[in-house]
Short mmCIF file of C-alpha atoms (C1' of nucleotides) in Angstrom, two decimals:
data_model
loop_
_atom_site.label_atom_id
_atom_site.label_comp_id
_atom_site.label_asym_id
_atom_site.label_seq_id
_atom_site.Cartn_x
_atom_site.Cartn_y
_atom_site.Cartn_z
CA MET A 8 28.61 11.22 6.56
CA VAL A 9 27.11 13.65 8.99
CA ASP A 10 25.91 12.88 12.45
CA ALA A 11 22.23 12.07 12.78
CA ALA A 12 21.72 14.53 15.64
CA ASP A 13 23.36 17.29 13.62
CA THR A 14 21.11 16.58 10.69
CA LEU A 15 18.08 16.93 12.92
CA ARG A 16 19.30 20.19 14.43
CA LYS A 17 20.13 21.48 10.98
CA HIS A 18 16.50 21.09 10.09
CA GLY A 19 15.24 22.69 13.28
CA LEU A 20 13.92 19.46 14.67
CA PRO A 21 14.14 18.59 18.36
CA VAL A 22 16.73 15.92 18.92
CA THR A 23 15.44 12.85 20.72
CA ALA A 24 17.05 9.49 21.25
CA GLN A 25 14.31 7.87 19.18
CA ARG A 26 14.74 10.16 16.23
CA VAL A 27 18.48 9.77 16.22
CA ALA A 28 18.21 6.00 16.38
CA ILE A 29 15.61 5.92 13.63
CA LEU A 30 17.53 8.16 11.28
CA SER A 31 20.65 6.16 11.94
CA ALA A 32 18.84 2.90 11.30
CA VAL A 33 17.58 4.16 7.96
CA HIS A 34 21.09 5.25 7.08
CA HIS A 35 22.60 1.88 7.81
CA HIS A 36 19.75 -0.16 6.34
CA PRO A 37 18.63 1.46 3.11
CA HIS A 38 15.16 0.43 1.90
CA ALA A 39 14.17 -0.85 5.32
CA THR A 40 10.48 -1.00 6.19
CA ALA A 41 9.02 0.69 9.26
CA ASP A 42 9.04 -2.66 11.03
CA GLU A 43 12.65 -3.30 10.19
CA VAL A 44 13.56 0.15 11.40
CA ALA A 45 11.70 -0.52 14.64
CA GLU A 46 13.66 -3.74 15.11
CA GLN A 47 16.95 -1.96 14.61
CA VAL A 48 16.01 0.79 17.02
CA ARG A 49 14.93 -1.71 19.65
CA SER A 50 18.29 -3.38 19.52
CA LYS A 51 19.84 -0.03 20.39
CA LEU A 52 17.37 1.62 22.72
CA GLY A 53 15.68 -1.44 24.14
CA SER A 54 12.21 -0.38 23.09
CA ILE A 55 10.22 2.06 21.04
CA SER A 56 6.56 2.42 20.27
CA ARG A 57 5.24 1.75 16.84
CA GLN A 58 3.70 5.19 16.73
CA SER A 59 7.03 6.87 17.40
CA VAL A 60 8.58 5.07 14.49
CA TYR A 61 5.83 6.24 12.19
CA ASN A 62 5.92 9.75 13.63
CA ALA A 63 9.63 10.09 13.09
CA LEU A 64 9.64 8.54 9.65
CA ASN A 65 6.85 10.86 8.60
CA VAL A 66 8.51 13.95 9.99
CA LEU A 67 11.84 13.05 8.43
CA THR A 68 10.13 12.43 5.12
CA GLU A 69 8.25 15.72 5.21
CA HIS A 70 11.50 17.55 5.83
CA GLY A 71 13.17 15.82 2.94
CA ILE A 72 15.73 14.16 5.20
CA ILE A 73 14.70 10.73 4.03
CA ARG A 74 12.62 9.46 1.16
CA ARG A 75 9.72 7.05 1.25
CA ILE A 76 9.22 4.52 -1.53
CA GLN A 77 6.12 2.38 -1.77
CA PRO A 78 6.41 -0.47 -4.26
CA ALA A 79 3.33 -2.56 -4.90
CA ASP A 80 2.77 -5.49 -2.54
CA SER A 81 5.27 -4.16 -0.05
CA PRO A 82 5.06 -1.96 3.00
CA ALA A 83 6.67 1.46 2.63
CA ARG A 84 10.45 1.55 2.61
CA TYR A 85 12.76 4.38 3.55
CA GLU A 86 16.11 5.59 2.37
CA ASP A 87 18.74 8.09 3.20
CA ARG A 88 19.73 8.97 -0.29
CA VAL A 89 17.79 12.04 -1.28
CA GLY A 90 18.33 14.88 -3.69
CA ASP A 91 19.53 12.79 -6.58
CA ASN A 92 16.99 11.51 -9.04
CA HIS A 93 17.58 7.80 -8.76
CA HIS A 94 15.15 4.95 -9.21
CA HIS A 95 14.59 1.45 -7.87
CA LEU A 96 14.87 -2.11 -8.95
CA VAL A 97 12.61 -4.45 -7.02
CA CYS A 98 12.51 -8.25 -6.98
CA ARG A 99 8.98 -9.48 -7.59
CA SER A 100 9.65 -12.52 -5.52
CA CYS A 101 11.53 -11.49 -2.38
CA GLY A 102 11.15 -7.74 -2.47
CA ARG A 103 14.87 -7.08 -2.49
CA THR A 104 15.40 -3.47 -3.53
CA GLU A 105 18.38 -1.87 -5.24
CA ASP A 106 19.14 1.65 -6.33
CA VAL A 107 19.67 2.35 -10.00
CA CYS A 108 20.93 5.57 -11.42
CA CYS A 109 18.75 7.25 -13.91
CA ALA A 110 19.40 5.57 -17.25
CA THR A 111 18.79 8.57 -19.45
CA GLY A 112 20.65 11.23 -17.52
CA HIS A 113 18.50 13.35 -15.27
CA THR A 114 14.75 13.63 -14.67
CA PRO A 115 13.95 11.06 -17.34
CA CYS A 116 10.62 10.54 -18.93
CA LEU A 117 9.47 13.71 -17.26
CA ASN A 118 7.83 14.78 -20.47
CA ALA A 119 4.60 12.85 -20.42
CA SER A 120 3.17 13.06 -23.90
CA GLU A 121 -0.18 14.22 -22.60
CA GLU A 122 -0.29 16.13 -19.35
CA HIS A 123 -4.06 16.36 -18.96
CA GLY A 124 -3.58 19.73 -17.32
CA PHE A 125 -1.67 18.22 -14.42
CA ALA A 126 1.28 19.98 -12.82
CA ILE A 127 3.74 17.11 -12.88
CA ASP A 128 6.51 17.27 -10.33
CA GLU A 129 8.00 13.80 -10.37
CA ALA A 130 8.44 10.78 -12.57
CA GLU A 131 8.76 7.68 -10.43
CA VAL A 132 10.29 4.64 -12.06
CA ILE A 133 10.34 1.13 -10.69
CA TYR A 134 12.04 -1.70 -12.51
CA TRP A 135 10.49 -5.07 -11.76
CA GLY A 136 12.24 -8.38 -12.11
CA LEU A 137 13.81 -11.28 -10.28
CA CYS A 138 16.94 -10.98 -8.22
CA PRO A 139 19.80 -13.44 -8.71
CA SER A 140 18.78 -15.67 -5.79
CA CYS A 141 15.16 -15.85 -6.87
CA ARG A 142 16.04 -16.52 -10.50
CA GLY A 143 18.11 -19.52 -9.65
CA GLY A 144 16.19 -22.01 -7.54
CA GLY A 145 12.80 -20.58 -8.32
CA HIS A 146 12.10 -21.04 -4.61
CA ALA A 147 10.27 -17.80 -4.17
CA SER A 148 10.32 -16.62 -0.60
CA ARG A 149 7.34 -14.35 -1.12
CA PRO A 150 4.65 -15.52 -3.50
CA HIS A 151 3.64 -12.67 -5.74
CA ARG A 152 0.43 -11.93 -7.54
CA HIS A 153 1.89 -11.23 -10.93
CA SER A 154 2.33 -14.78 -12.04
CA HIS A 155 0.85 -15.63 -15.37
CA SER A 156 -0.88 -18.99 -14.92
CA MET B 4 -15.48 -3.33 -27.93
CA VAL B 5 -16.10 -6.98 -27.31
CA ASP B 6 -18.69 -8.41 -25.02
CA ALA B 7 -17.56 -9.19 -21.50
CA ALA B 8 -18.98 -12.70 -21.61
CA ASP B 9 -17.16 -13.40 -24.87
CA THR B 10 -13.91 -12.22 -23.38
CA LEU B 11 -14.32 -14.61 -20.50
CA ARG B 12 -15.14 -17.53 -22.77
CA LYS B 13 -12.21 -16.64 -25.00
CA HIS B 14 -9.96 -17.16 -22.02
CA GLY B 15 -11.58 -20.39 -21.00
CA LEU B 16 -13.13 -18.89 -17.89
CA PRO B 17 -16.59 -19.88 -16.70
CA VAL B 18 -19.03 -17.08 -17.36
CA THR B 19 -20.91 -15.93 -14.28
CA ALA B 20 -23.11 -12.94 -13.73
CA GLN B 21 -20.64 -11.59 -11.19
CA ARG B 22 -17.65 -11.88 -13.46
CA VAL B 23 -19.44 -10.28 -16.36
CA ALA B 24 -20.61 -7.41 -14.19
CA ILE B 25 -17.15 -6.92 -12.71
CA LEU B 26 -15.36 -6.95 -16.04
CA SER B 27 -17.94 -4.59 -17.44
CA ALA B 28 -17.57 -2.26 -14.47
CA VAL B 29 -13.81 -2.11 -14.96
CA HIS B 30 -14.32 -1.40 -18.63
CA HIS B 31 -16.66 1.51 -17.98
CA HIS B 32 -14.75 2.90 -15.01
CA PRO B 33 -11.05 2.72 -15.76
CA HIS B 34 -8.77 2.97 -12.71
CA ALA B 35 -11.57 2.04 -10.33
CA THR B 36 -10.68 0.51 -6.99
CA ALA B 37 -12.06 -2.83 -5.82
CA ASP B 38 -14.58 -0.95 -3.71
CA GLU B 39 -15.72 1.20 -6.58
CA VAL B 40 -16.10 -1.88 -8.74
CA ALA B 41 -18.17 -3.51 -6.02
CA GLU B 42 -20.43 -0.46 -5.90
CA GLN B 43 -20.96 -0.55 -9.63
CA VAL B 44 -21.70 -4.24 -9.60
CA ARG B 45 -24.19 -3.85 -6.76
CA SER B 46 -26.11 -1.28 -8.73
CA LYS B 47 -26.53 -3.90 -11.46
CA LEU B 48 -26.88 -7.17 -9.63
CA GLY B 49 -28.24 -5.95 -6.33
CA SER B 50 -25.47 -7.47 -4.26
CA ILE B 51 -22.12 -9.16 -4.40
CA SER B 52 -19.70 -10.33 -1.75
CA ARG B 53 -16.43 -8.58 -1.25
CA GLN B 54 -14.59 -11.83 -1.74
CA SER B 55 -16.16 -12.42 -5.13
CA VAL B 56 -14.97 -9.04 -6.27
CA TYR B 57 -11.44 -9.81 -5.19
CA ASN B 58 -11.61 -13.31 -6.63
CA ALA B 59 -12.74 -12.09 -10.01
CA LEU B 60 -10.32 -9.17 -10.14
CA ASN B 61 -7.48 -11.52 -9.27
CA VAL B 62 -8.47 -14.11 -11.83
CA LEU B 63 -8.93 -11.51 -14.54
CA THR B 64 -5.57 -10.01 -13.68
CA GLU B 65 -3.80 -13.36 -13.76
CA HIS B 66 -5.23 -14.03 -17.20
CA GLY B 67 -4.08 -10.68 -18.47
CA ILE B 68 -7.62 -9.54 -19.16
CA ILE B 69 -7.21 -6.55 -16.89
CA ARG B 70 -4.23 -4.87 -15.32
CA ARG B 71 -3.74 -3.92 -11.69
CA ILE B 72 -1.95 -0.72 -10.76
CA GLN B 73 -0.99 0.12 -7.21
CA PRO B 74 0.07 3.72 -6.74
CA ALA B 75 1.37 4.77 -3.34
CA ASP B 76 -1.23 5.85 -0.79
CA SER B 77 -4.04 4.32 -2.79
CA PRO B 78 -5.80 0.99 -2.90
CA ALA B 79 -5.20 -1.07 -6.03
CA ARG B 80 -6.89 0.14 -9.19
CA TYR B 81 -7.86 -1.84 -12.26
CA GLU B 82 -8.03 -1.11 -15.94
CA ASP B 83 -9.15 -2.66 -19.12
CA ARG B 84 -6.41 -1.38 -21.33
CA VAL B 85 -3.76 -4.07 -21.51
CA GLY B 86 -1.13 -5.03 -24.00
CA ASP B 87 0.10 -1.56 -24.77
CA ASN B 88 2.93 -0.20 -22.69
CA HIS B 89 1.30 2.88 -21.26
CA HIS B 90 1.90 4.61 -17.96
CA HIS B 91 -0.04 6.63 -15.42
CA LEU B 92 -0.38 10.14 -14.17
CA VAL B 93 -1.67 10.37 -10.63
CA CYS B 94 -2.85 13.40 -8.67
CA ARG B 95 -1.09 13.56 -5.32
CA SER B 96 -4.09 15.23 -3.82
CA CYS B 97 -7.25 13.49 -5.00
CA GLY B 98 -5.82 10.36 -6.56
CA ARG B 99 -7.32 11.04 -9.97
CA THR B 100 -5.56 8.80 -12.47
CA GLU B 101 -5.00 9.30 -16.19
CA ASP B 102 -3.34 7.22 -18.83
CA VAL B 103 -0.32 8.59 -20.62
CA CYS B 104 1.29 7.09 -23.64
CA CYS B 105 4.88 6.20 -23.32
CA ALA B 106 6.84 9.38 -23.91
CA THR B 107 9.89 7.81 -25.49
CA GLY B 108 8.28 5.30 -27.79
CA HIS B 109 8.05 1.80 -26.41
CA THR B 110 9.38 0.07 -23.32
CA PRO B 111 11.14 3.19 -22.13
CA CYS B 112 13.86 3.32 -19.58
CA LEU B 113 14.02 -0.45 -19.71
CA ASN B 114 17.77 -0.21 -19.75
CA ALA B 115 18.59 0.30 -16.11
CA SER B 116 22.17 1.43 -15.96
CA GLU B 117 23.03 -1.19 -13.38
CA GLU B 118 21.05 -4.39 -13.34
CA HIS B 119 22.51 -5.94 -10.20
CA GLY B 120 22.03 -9.35 -11.78
CA PHE B 121 18.27 -8.95 -11.87
CA ALA B 122 16.16 -10.26 -14.75
CA ILE B 123 14.16 -7.11 -15.40
CA ASP B 124 10.81 -7.65 -17.08
CA GLU B 125 9.03 -4.34 -16.66
CA ALA B 126 9.67 -0.66 -16.13
CA GLU B 127 6.77 0.93 -14.32
CA VAL B 128 6.45 4.68 -14.56
CA ILE B 129 4.17 6.88 -12.50
CA TYR B 130 4.03 10.62 -13.01
CA TRP B 131 3.04 12.49 -9.86
CA GLY B 132 1.50 15.92 -9.80
CA LEU B 133 -1.65 17.90 -9.16
CA CYS B 134 -4.72 17.66 -11.33
CA PRO B 135 -6.40 20.81 -12.61
CA SER B 136 -9.04 20.89 -9.89
CA CYS B 137 -6.53 20.39 -7.10
CA ARG B 138 -4.14 22.99 -8.49
CA GLY B 139 -6.77 25.67 -8.54
CA GLY B 140 -8.47 26.12 -5.19
CA GLY B 141 -5.91 24.19 -3.25
CA HIS B 142 -8.88 22.56 -1.56
CA ALA B 143 -7.37 19.10 -1.50
CA SER B 144 -9.98 16.42 -1.18
CA ARG B 145 -7.52 13.88 0.09
CA PRO B 146 -4.70 15.13 2.29
CA HIS B 147 -1.46 13.60 1.13
CA ARG B 148 1.72 12.85 2.95
CA HIS B 149 4.10 14.41 0.50
CA SER B 150 3.61 18.00 1.50
CA HIS B 151 6.75 19.89 2.28
CA SER B 152 6.03 21.88 5.40
"C1'" DT C 20 -31.82 -37.82 -11.57
"C1'" DG C 21 -27.29 -37.86 -9.29
"C1'" DG C 22 -22.34 -36.32 -9.03
"C1'" DG C 23 -18.52 -33.14 -9.37
"C1'" DG C 24 -16.07 -29.16 -9.85
"C1'" DG C 25 -15.83 -24.54 -9.81
"C1'" DC C 26 -18.01 -20.14 -8.03
"C1'" DT C 27 -19.93 -17.50 -4.41
"C1'" DT C 28 -20.80 -16.30 0.22
"C1'" DT C 29 -19.81 -15.62 4.97
"C1'" DG C 30 -16.98 -14.69 8.69
"C1'" DA C 31 -12.58 -14.77 10.80
"C1'" DC C 32 -8.08 -13.10 10.34
"C1'" DA C 33 -3.76 -10.33 9.06
"C1'" DA C 34 -0.79 -6.45 7.77
"C1'" DA C 35 0.14 -1.62 7.73
"C1'" DG C 36 -1.08 2.61 9.37
"C1'" DT C 37 -3.71 6.26 11.75
"C1'" DC C 38 -6.25 8.60 15.71
"C1'" DC C 39 -6.47 10.06 20.36
"C1'" DA C 40 -5.49 11.30 25.13
"C1'" DA C 41 -2.17 10.99 28.79
"C1'" DA C 42 2.58 11.03 30.31
"C1'" DT C 43 7.22 12.61 29.26
"C1'" DC C 44 10.90 15.07 27.36
"C1'" DT C 45 13.43 19.03 24.77
"C1'" DG C 46 14.94 23.56 24.12
"C1'" DG C 47 15.02 28.25 25.41
"C1'" DA C 48 14.52 31.72 28.91
"C1'" DT C 49 15.28 33.00 33.77
"C1'" DA D 21 20.81 25.23 37.50
"C1'" DT D 22 15.67 25.57 37.09
"C1'" DC D 23 11.16 26.13 34.89
"C1'" DC D 24 7.71 26.28 31.47
"C1'" DA D 25 5.38 25.83 27.10
"C1'" DG D 26 5.17 23.17 23.36
"C1'" DA D 27 6.61 19.19 20.97
"C1'" DT D 28 7.34 14.12 21.36
"C1'" DT D 29 6.52 9.49 22.96
"C1'" DT D 30 3.34 5.88 24.49
"C1'" DG D 31 -0.26 2.57 24.54
"C1'" DG D 32 -4.42 1.12 22.92
"C1'" DA D 33 -8.33 1.27 20.04
"C1'" DC D 34 -9.63 1.62 15.37
"C1'" DT D 35 -9.56 1.70 10.03
"C1'" DT D 36 -8.50 0.16 5.59
"C1'" DT D 37 -7.39 -3.23 2.24
"C1'" DG D 38 -6.96 -7.81 1.47
"C1'" DT D 39 -6.52 -12.85 2.24
"C1'" DC D 40 -7.81 -17.60 4.19
"C1'" DA D 41 -10.86 -21.32 4.89
"C1'" DA D 42 -15.14 -23.79 5.24
"C1'" DA D 43 -19.70 -24.35 3.59
"C1'" DG D 44 -23.33 -23.74 0.21
"C1'" DC D 45 -24.89 -23.29 -4.51
"C1'" DC D 46 -25.19 -23.83 -9.32
"C1'" DC D 47 -24.67 -25.70 -13.62
"C1'" DC D 48 -23.06 -29.21 -16.78
"C1'" DC D 49 -22.83 -33.93 -17.90
"C1'" DA D 50 -23.62 -38.73 -17.66
#
DNA sequence: TGGGGGCTTTGACAAAGTCCAAATCTGGAT
DNA sequence: ATCCAGATTTGGACTTTGTCAAAGCCCCCA
């Protein structure tokens, strides 16, 4: 595990306290939302502006240092783990997110039967279901819109 | 192709001019957003409230009459084609959306290697790429956030 | 003809981000 | 160690996409 500041330097990015704290927060809280990252950073630095959080997360994402995932009905989430083609498993009820390795080896399903002339560069897979806690009691902590009446 | 009103009746839903127009709009404009649907409906009925559009789209979705898809960086889109396990191909630049049949038969990739105790009920696949028009000139009509500097 | 229930409308509200201009800081050169 | 240009951070207004809630309307049925 490399140092956050080093990672930034390695990518030619100016090292600021905010960036370091943000990158570190993402590392220690995989799949955190921008808000959650902001909370974490505030507990370290005392304060940070919302815009700085978004700026940093965007810059880090553009440089491939972190990855952004945007499941339906959830704000964007960020993760450290880049470079390997893994997917996500999301709880419909509480939004809990887990990593899952690619079931069929590498770059699965990347052969869409019809390409419609598109230049496809990624196949994004999201598994939807209910996490253990939400299966049990049925006491959903976040009502979702997918319920079949 | 069944009549919109019949479809509503078949599902025990009250038939209103708005609902018929909305369902019809979705049928004739697959992958339209709520706003686009509203536009279509206005050109038929003269006017409709935003809330009615959302109400109808939600009701129709809950009854499985239409399906909602929510790709990253795009408002929700709706489509007529339900019941078959097909996926989507989305242009990173302009958001153009196409249907693609499931590459590997049916319910692909539904065997996540690690299930983390989740009860998985769906594997959602989105292929990302550039559509023919956006590949060519490079004149992106909607700047996206995935560009690698 | 009179009720009811469900739809529709209207308007306020909320979440998640972006835009912009001013103040501040970082990194490299002196 | 100091300075400067350019990049970053801030704060606040603003946008987009939806939802909530109250009130009105319409149609069906007795």
